[in-house]
GROMACS .gro file of C-alpha atoms in nm:
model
  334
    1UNK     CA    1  -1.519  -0.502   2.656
    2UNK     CA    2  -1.882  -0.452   2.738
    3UNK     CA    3  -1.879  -0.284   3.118
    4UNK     CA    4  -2.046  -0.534   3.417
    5UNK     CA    5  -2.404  -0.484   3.454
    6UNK     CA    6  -2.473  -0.337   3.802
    7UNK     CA    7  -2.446  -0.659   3.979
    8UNK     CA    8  -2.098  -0.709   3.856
    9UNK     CA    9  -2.174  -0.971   3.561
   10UNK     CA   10  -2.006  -0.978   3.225
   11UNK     CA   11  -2.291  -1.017   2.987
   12UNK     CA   12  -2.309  -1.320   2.799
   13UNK     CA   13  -2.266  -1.227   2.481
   14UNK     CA   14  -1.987  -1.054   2.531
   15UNK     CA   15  -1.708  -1.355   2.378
   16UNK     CA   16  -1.411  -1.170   2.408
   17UNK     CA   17  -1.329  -1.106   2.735
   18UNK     CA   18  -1.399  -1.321   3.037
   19UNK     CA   19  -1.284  -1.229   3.412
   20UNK     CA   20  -1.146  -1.470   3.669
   21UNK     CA   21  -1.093  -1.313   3.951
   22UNK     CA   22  -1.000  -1.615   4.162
   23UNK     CA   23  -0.660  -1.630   3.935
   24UNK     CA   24  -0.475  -1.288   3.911
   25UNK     CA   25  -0.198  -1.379   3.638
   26UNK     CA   26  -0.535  -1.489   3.442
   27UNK     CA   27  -0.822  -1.197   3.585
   28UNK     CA   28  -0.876  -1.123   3.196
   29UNK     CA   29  -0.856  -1.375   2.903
   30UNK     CA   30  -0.912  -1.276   2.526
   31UNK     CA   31  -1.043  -1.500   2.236
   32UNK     CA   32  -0.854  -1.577   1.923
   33UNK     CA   33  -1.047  -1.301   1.775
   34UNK     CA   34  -0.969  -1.056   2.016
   35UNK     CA   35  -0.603  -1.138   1.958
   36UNK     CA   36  -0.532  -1.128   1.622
   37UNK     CA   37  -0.682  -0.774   1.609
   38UNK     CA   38  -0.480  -0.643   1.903
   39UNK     CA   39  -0.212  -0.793   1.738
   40UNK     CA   40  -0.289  -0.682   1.373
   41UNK     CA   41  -0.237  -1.059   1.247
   42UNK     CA   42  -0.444  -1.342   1.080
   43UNK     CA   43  -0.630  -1.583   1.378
   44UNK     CA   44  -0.477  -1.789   1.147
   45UNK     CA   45  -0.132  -1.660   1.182
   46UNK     CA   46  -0.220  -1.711   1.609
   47UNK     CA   47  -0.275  -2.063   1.505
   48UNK     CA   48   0.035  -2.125   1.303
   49UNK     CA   49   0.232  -1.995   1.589
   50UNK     CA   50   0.078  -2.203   1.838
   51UNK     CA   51   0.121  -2.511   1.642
   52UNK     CA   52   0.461  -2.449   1.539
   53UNK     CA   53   0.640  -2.301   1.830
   54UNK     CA   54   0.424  -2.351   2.087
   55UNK     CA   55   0.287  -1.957   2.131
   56UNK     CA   56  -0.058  -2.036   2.253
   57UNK     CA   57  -0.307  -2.047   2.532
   58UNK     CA   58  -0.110  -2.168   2.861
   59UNK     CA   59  -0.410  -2.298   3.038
   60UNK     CA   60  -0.596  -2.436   2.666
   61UNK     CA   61  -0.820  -2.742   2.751
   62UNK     CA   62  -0.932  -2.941   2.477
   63UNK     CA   63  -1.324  -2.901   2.347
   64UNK     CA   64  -1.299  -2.580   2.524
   65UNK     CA   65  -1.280  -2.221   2.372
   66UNK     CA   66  -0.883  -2.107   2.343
   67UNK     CA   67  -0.815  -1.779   2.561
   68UNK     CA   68  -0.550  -1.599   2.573
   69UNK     CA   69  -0.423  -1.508   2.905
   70UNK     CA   70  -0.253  -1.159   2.971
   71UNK     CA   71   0.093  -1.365   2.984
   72UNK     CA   72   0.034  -1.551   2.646
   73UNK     CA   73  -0.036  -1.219   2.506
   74UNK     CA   74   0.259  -1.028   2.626
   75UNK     CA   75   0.508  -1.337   2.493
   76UNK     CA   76   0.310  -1.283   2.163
   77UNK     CA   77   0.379  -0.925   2.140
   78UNK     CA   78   0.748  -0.991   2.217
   79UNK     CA   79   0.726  -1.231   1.931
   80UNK     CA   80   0.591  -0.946   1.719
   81UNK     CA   81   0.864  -0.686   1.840
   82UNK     CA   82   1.149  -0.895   1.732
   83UNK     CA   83   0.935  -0.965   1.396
   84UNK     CA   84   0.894  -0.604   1.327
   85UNK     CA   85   1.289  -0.579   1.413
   86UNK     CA   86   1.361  -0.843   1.126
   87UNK     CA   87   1.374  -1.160   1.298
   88UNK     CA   88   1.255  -1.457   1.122
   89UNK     CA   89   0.935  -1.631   1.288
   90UNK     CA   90   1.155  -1.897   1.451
   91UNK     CA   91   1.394  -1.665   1.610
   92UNK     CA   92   1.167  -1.456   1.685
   93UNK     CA   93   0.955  -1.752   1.890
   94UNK     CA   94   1.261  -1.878   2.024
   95UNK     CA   95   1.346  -1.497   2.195
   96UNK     CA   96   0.988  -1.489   2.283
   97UNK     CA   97   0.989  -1.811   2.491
   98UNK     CA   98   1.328  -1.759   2.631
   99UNK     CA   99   1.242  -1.376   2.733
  100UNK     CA  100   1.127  -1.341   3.103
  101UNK     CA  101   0.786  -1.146   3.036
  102UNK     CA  102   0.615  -0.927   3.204
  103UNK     CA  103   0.327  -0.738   3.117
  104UNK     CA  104   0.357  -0.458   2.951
  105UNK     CA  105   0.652  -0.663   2.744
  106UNK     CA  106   0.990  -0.604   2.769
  107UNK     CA  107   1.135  -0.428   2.474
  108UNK     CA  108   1.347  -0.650   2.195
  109UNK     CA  109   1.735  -0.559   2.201
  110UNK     CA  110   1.809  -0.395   1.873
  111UNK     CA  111   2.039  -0.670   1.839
  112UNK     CA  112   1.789  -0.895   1.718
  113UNK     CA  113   1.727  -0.807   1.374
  114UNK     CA  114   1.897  -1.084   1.175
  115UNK     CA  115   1.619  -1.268   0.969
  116UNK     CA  116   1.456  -1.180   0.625
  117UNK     CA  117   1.081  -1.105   0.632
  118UNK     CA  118   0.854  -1.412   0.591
  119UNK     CA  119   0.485  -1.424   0.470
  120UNK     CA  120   0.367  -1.612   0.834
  121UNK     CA  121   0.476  -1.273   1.041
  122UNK     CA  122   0.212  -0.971   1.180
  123UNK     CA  123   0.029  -0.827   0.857
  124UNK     CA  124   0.282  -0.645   0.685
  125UNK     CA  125   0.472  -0.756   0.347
  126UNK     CA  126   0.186  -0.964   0.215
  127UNK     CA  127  -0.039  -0.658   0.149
  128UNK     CA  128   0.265  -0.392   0.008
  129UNK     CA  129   0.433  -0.409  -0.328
  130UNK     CA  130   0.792  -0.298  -0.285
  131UNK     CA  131   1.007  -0.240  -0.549
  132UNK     CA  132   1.368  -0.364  -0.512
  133UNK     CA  133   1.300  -0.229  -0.152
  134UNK     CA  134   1.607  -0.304   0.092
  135UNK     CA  135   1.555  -0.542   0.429
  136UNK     CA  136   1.496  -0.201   0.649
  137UNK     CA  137   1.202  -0.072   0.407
  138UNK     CA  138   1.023  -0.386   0.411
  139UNK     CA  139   1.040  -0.417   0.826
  140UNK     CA  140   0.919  -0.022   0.836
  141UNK     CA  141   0.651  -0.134   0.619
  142UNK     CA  142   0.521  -0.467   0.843
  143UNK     CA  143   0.539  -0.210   1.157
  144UNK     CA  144   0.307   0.040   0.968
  145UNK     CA  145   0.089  -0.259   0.854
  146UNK     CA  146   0.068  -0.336   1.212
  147UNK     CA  147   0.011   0.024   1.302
  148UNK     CA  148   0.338  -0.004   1.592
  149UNK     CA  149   0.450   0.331   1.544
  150UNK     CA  150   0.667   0.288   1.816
  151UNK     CA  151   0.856   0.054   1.635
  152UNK     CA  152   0.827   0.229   1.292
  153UNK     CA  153   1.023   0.579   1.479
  154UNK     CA  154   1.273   0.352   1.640
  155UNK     CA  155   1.392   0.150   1.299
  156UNK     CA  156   1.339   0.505   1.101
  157UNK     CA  157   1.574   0.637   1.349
  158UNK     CA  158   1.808   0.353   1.330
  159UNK     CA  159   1.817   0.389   1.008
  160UNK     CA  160   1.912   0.710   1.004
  161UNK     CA  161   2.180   0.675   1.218
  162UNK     CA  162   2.364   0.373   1.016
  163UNK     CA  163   2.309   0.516   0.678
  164UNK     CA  164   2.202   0.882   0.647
  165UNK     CA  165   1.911   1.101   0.593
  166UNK     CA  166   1.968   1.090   0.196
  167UNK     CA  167   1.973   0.698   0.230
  168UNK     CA  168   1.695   0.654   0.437
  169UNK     CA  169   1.493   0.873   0.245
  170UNK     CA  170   1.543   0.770  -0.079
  171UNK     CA  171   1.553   0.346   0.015
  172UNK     CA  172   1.349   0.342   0.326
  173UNK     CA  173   1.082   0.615   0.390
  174UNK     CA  174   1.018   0.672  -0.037
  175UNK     CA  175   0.949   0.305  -0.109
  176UNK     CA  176   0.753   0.241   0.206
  177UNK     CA  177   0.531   0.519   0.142
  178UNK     CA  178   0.469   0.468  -0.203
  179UNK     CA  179   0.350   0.148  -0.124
  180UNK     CA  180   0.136   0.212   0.086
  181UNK     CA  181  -0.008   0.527  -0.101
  182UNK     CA  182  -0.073   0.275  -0.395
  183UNK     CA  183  -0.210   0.045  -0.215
  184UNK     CA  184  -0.501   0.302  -0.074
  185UNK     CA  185  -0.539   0.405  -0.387
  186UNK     CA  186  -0.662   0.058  -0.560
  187UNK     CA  187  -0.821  -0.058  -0.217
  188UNK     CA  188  -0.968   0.280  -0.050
  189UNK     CA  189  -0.800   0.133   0.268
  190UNK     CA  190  -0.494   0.213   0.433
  191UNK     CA  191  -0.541   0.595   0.460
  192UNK     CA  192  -0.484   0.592   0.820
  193UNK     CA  193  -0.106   0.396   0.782
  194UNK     CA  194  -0.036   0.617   0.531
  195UNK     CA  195  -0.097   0.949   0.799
  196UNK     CA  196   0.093   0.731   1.074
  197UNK     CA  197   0.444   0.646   0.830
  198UNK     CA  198   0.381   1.034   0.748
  199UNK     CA  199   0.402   1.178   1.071
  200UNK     CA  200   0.661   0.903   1.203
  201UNK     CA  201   0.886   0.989   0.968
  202UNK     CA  202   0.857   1.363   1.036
  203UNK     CA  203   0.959   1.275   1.413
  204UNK     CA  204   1.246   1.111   1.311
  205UNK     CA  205   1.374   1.395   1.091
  206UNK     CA  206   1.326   1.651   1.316
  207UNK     CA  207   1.501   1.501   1.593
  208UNK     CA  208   1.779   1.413   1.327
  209UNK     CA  209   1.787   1.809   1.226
  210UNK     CA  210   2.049   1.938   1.462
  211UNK     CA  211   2.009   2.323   1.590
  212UNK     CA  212   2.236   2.535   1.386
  213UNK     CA  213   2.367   2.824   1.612
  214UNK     CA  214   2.648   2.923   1.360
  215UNK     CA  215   2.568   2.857   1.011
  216UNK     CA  216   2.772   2.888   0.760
  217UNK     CA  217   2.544   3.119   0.513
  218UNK     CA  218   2.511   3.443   0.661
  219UNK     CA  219   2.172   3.510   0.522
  220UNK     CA  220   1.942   3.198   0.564
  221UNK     CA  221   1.735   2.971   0.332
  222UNK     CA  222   1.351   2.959   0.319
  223UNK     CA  223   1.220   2.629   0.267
  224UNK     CA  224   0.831   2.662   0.232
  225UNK     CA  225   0.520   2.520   0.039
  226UNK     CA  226   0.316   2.690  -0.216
  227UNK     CA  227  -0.028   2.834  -0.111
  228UNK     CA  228  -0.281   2.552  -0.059
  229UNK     CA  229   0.021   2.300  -0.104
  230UNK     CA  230  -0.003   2.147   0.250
  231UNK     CA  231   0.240   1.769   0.142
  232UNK     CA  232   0.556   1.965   0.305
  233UNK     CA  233   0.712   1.613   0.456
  234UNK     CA  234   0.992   1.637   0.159
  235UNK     CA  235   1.092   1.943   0.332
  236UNK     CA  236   1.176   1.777   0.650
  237UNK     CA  237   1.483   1.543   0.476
  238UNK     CA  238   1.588   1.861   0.281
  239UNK     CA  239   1.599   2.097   0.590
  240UNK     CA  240   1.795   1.766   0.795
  241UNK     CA  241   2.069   1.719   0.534
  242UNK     CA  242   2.133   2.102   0.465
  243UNK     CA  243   2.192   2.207   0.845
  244UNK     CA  244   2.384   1.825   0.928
  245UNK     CA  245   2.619   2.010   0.673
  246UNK     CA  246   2.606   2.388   0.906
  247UNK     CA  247   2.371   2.534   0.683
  248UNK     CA  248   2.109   2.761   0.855
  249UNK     CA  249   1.732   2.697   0.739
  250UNK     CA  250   1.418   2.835   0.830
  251UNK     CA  251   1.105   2.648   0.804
  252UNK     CA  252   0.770   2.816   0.696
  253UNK     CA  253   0.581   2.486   0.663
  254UNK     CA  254   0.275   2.379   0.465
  255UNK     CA  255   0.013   2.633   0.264
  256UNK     CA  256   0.237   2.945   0.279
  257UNK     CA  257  -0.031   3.225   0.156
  258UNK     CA  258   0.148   3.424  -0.097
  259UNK     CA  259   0.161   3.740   0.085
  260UNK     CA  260   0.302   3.566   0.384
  261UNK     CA  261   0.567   3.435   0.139
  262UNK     CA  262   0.639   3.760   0.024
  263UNK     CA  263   0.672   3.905   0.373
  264UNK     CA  264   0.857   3.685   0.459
  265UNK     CA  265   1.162   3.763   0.192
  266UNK     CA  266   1.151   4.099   0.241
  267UNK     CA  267   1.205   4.051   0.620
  268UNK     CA  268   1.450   3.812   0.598
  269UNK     CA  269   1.653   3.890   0.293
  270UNK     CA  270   1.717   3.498   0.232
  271UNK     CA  271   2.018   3.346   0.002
  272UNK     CA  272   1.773   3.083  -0.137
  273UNK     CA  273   1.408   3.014  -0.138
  274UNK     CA  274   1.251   2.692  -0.157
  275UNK     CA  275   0.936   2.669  -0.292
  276UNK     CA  276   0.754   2.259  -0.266
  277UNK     CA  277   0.481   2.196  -0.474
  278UNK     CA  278   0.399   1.846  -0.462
  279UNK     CA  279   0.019   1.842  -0.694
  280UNK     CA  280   0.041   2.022  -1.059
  281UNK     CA  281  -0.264   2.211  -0.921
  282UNK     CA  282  -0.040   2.432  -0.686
  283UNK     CA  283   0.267   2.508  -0.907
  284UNK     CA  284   0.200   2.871  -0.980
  285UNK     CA  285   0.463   3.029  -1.187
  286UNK     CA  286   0.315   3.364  -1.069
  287UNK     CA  287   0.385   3.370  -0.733
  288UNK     CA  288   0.755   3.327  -0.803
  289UNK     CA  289   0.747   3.624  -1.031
  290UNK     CA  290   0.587   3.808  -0.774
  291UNK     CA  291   0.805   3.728  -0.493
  292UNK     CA  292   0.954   4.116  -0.394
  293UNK     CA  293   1.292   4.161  -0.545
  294UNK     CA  294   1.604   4.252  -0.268
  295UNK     CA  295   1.947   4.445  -0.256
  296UNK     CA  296   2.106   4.082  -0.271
  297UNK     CA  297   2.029   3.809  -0.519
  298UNK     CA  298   1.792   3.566  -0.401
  299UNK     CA  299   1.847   3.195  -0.529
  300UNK     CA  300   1.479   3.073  -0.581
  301UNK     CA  301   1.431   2.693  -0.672
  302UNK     CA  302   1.103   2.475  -0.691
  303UNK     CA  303   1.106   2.140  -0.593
  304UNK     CA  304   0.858   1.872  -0.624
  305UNK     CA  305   0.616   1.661  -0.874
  306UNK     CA  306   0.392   1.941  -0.920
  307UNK     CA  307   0.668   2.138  -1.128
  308UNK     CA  308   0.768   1.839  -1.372
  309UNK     CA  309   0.517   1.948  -1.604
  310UNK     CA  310   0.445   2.323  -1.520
  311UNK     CA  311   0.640   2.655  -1.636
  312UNK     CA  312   0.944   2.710  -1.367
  313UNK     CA  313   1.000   3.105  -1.458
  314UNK     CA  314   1.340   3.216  -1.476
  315UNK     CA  315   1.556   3.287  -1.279
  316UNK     CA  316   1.384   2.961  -1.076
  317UNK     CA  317   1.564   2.639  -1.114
  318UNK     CA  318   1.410   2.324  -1.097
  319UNK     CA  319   1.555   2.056  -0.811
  320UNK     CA  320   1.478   1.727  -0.833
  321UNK     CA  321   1.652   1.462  -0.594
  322UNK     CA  322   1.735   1.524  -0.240
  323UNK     CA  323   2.085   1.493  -0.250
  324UNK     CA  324   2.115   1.721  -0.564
  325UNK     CA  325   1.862   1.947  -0.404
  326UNK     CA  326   2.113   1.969  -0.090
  327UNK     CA  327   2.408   2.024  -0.339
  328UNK     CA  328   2.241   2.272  -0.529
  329UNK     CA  329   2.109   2.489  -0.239
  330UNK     CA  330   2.489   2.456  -0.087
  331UNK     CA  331   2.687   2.596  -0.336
  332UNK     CA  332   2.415   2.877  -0.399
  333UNK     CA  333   2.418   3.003  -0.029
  334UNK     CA  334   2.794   2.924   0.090
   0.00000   0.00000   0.00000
């Protein structure tokens, strides 16, 4: 909003906010506009929804410009919560009138998640190609869309919860970002959902990754990048399924230098290493040669993309899936 002049005056051409001071549940009214991008939805969309359920303007007189009062937008975004929980659009109206509101909203009880996505919802499923992608992947991806990241933690961490790490990764988090990593890549836009799925899913993870006082390996795995490699998100699922089974890990995150690498085997003496290289560019067979040789065997295996079509020296072993991965690095170290 464009700040009063000093006399206290909203400037005229300012069309998206108006005060009205002599009404307090209506001191600030948006435009359609102003809406649908708070929202992340179509105006169109705002229409629909007014016409259909009856989600519009409270105070709309006709010939007149439609603004939104702060109570008609808080009964919209509880309309959008249950949406982004996987209610259709009529239950998710129907909670959204019934709901007492206040503003900020009050927050949609998980138990609300019963309808399939629909093309009238927030932007979200119209804009994403996903590939045999189950009901939770495509809500996940209408949050992103929406850029709720509130929302897209809590259903990543439901997720989690109901079905696993391995399952989530693999059905939920996968899909979703690959979608919207394609879609960037044939638009240009979308970079910035693709860096807020990224770092919602490492949230999730690491509050899924329980603290492993006793492990069951008495000498610990390394899970680390290559140099310069700096994707280490497929670490996160890795390091959260390996120490849900009592396996101790220690993460040395993205764009491990070499030397730090190698410093860091000879102070731990590890059972495994872990070495992520998600681009071709950074799968350099020669820093596994050179990592410093121990008393005990070290297990090293590289895991990612960037080693399907590069040289994995020997004695390296290639991993592939997460739950083989896990399986792998298990029997090696316990």
């Amino acid at each position: 909003m464009t700040p009063p002049d000093h006399t206290g005056t909203v400037p005229e051409g300012d069309r998206e906010t108006v005060a009205a001071e002599d009404d307090p549940a209506h001191s600030v009214t948006l435009s359609v506009a102003a809406v649908a991008r708070r929202l992340g939805v179509a105006p169109a969309t705002l229409r629909t929804w007014d016409r259909r359920y009856g989600l519009g303007p409270s105070d709309h007189t006709t010939g007149r410009h439609r603004k939104y009062a702060p109570l008609d937008v808080a009964r919209l975004e509880l309309m959008q919560r249950a949406l982004l929980r996987g209610a259709s659009s009529a239950e998710a109206a129907k909670y959204a009138l019934a709901s007492p509101v206040r503003t900020p909203p009050t927050a949609v009880p998980a138990s609300l998640t019963g309808g399939e996505l629909d093309g009238g919802g927030p932007a979200g499923g119209r804009g994403l190609k996903l590939q045999a992608a189950n009901r939770r992947a495509r809500v996940v991806a209408r949050a992103a869309l929406a850029m709720d990241s509130a929302a897209v933690q809590s259903l990543l961490a439901d997720a989690i919860e109901a079905d696993g790490v391995i399952t989530t990764w693999d059905e939920v988090v996968r899909p979703v970002m690959a979608a919207i990593s394609a879609r960037w890549e044939h638009s240009g836009a979308g970079v910035e959902v693709v860096h807020l799925v990224e770092e919602c899913a490492l949230a999730a993870l690491v509050r899924a990754t329980p603290v492993v006082t006793s492990p069951r390996n008495h000498r610990p795995v390394l899970l680390a990048c290559m140099p310069d490699e700096r994707h280490n998100l497929p670490l996160y699922p890795l390091a959260a399924v390996l120490a849900l089974r009592g396996v101790g890990v220690r993460q040395l995150g993205a764009a491990l230098p070499a030397d730090a690498l190698a410093a860091a085997v000879r102070r731990t003496a590890p059972a495994a290493v872990v070495l992520w290289a998600q681009l071709p560019r950074y799968a350099d067979p020669g820093v596994v040669t050179a990592l410093p040789r121990t008393r005990q065997q070290v297990r090293v295996f590289a895991g990612g993309p960037g080693w399907e079509r590069g040289v994995v020296p020997q004695p390296a072993e290639r991993i592939t899936t997460l739950p083989t991965a896990a399986d792998a690095i298990e029997r090696a170290v316990c």
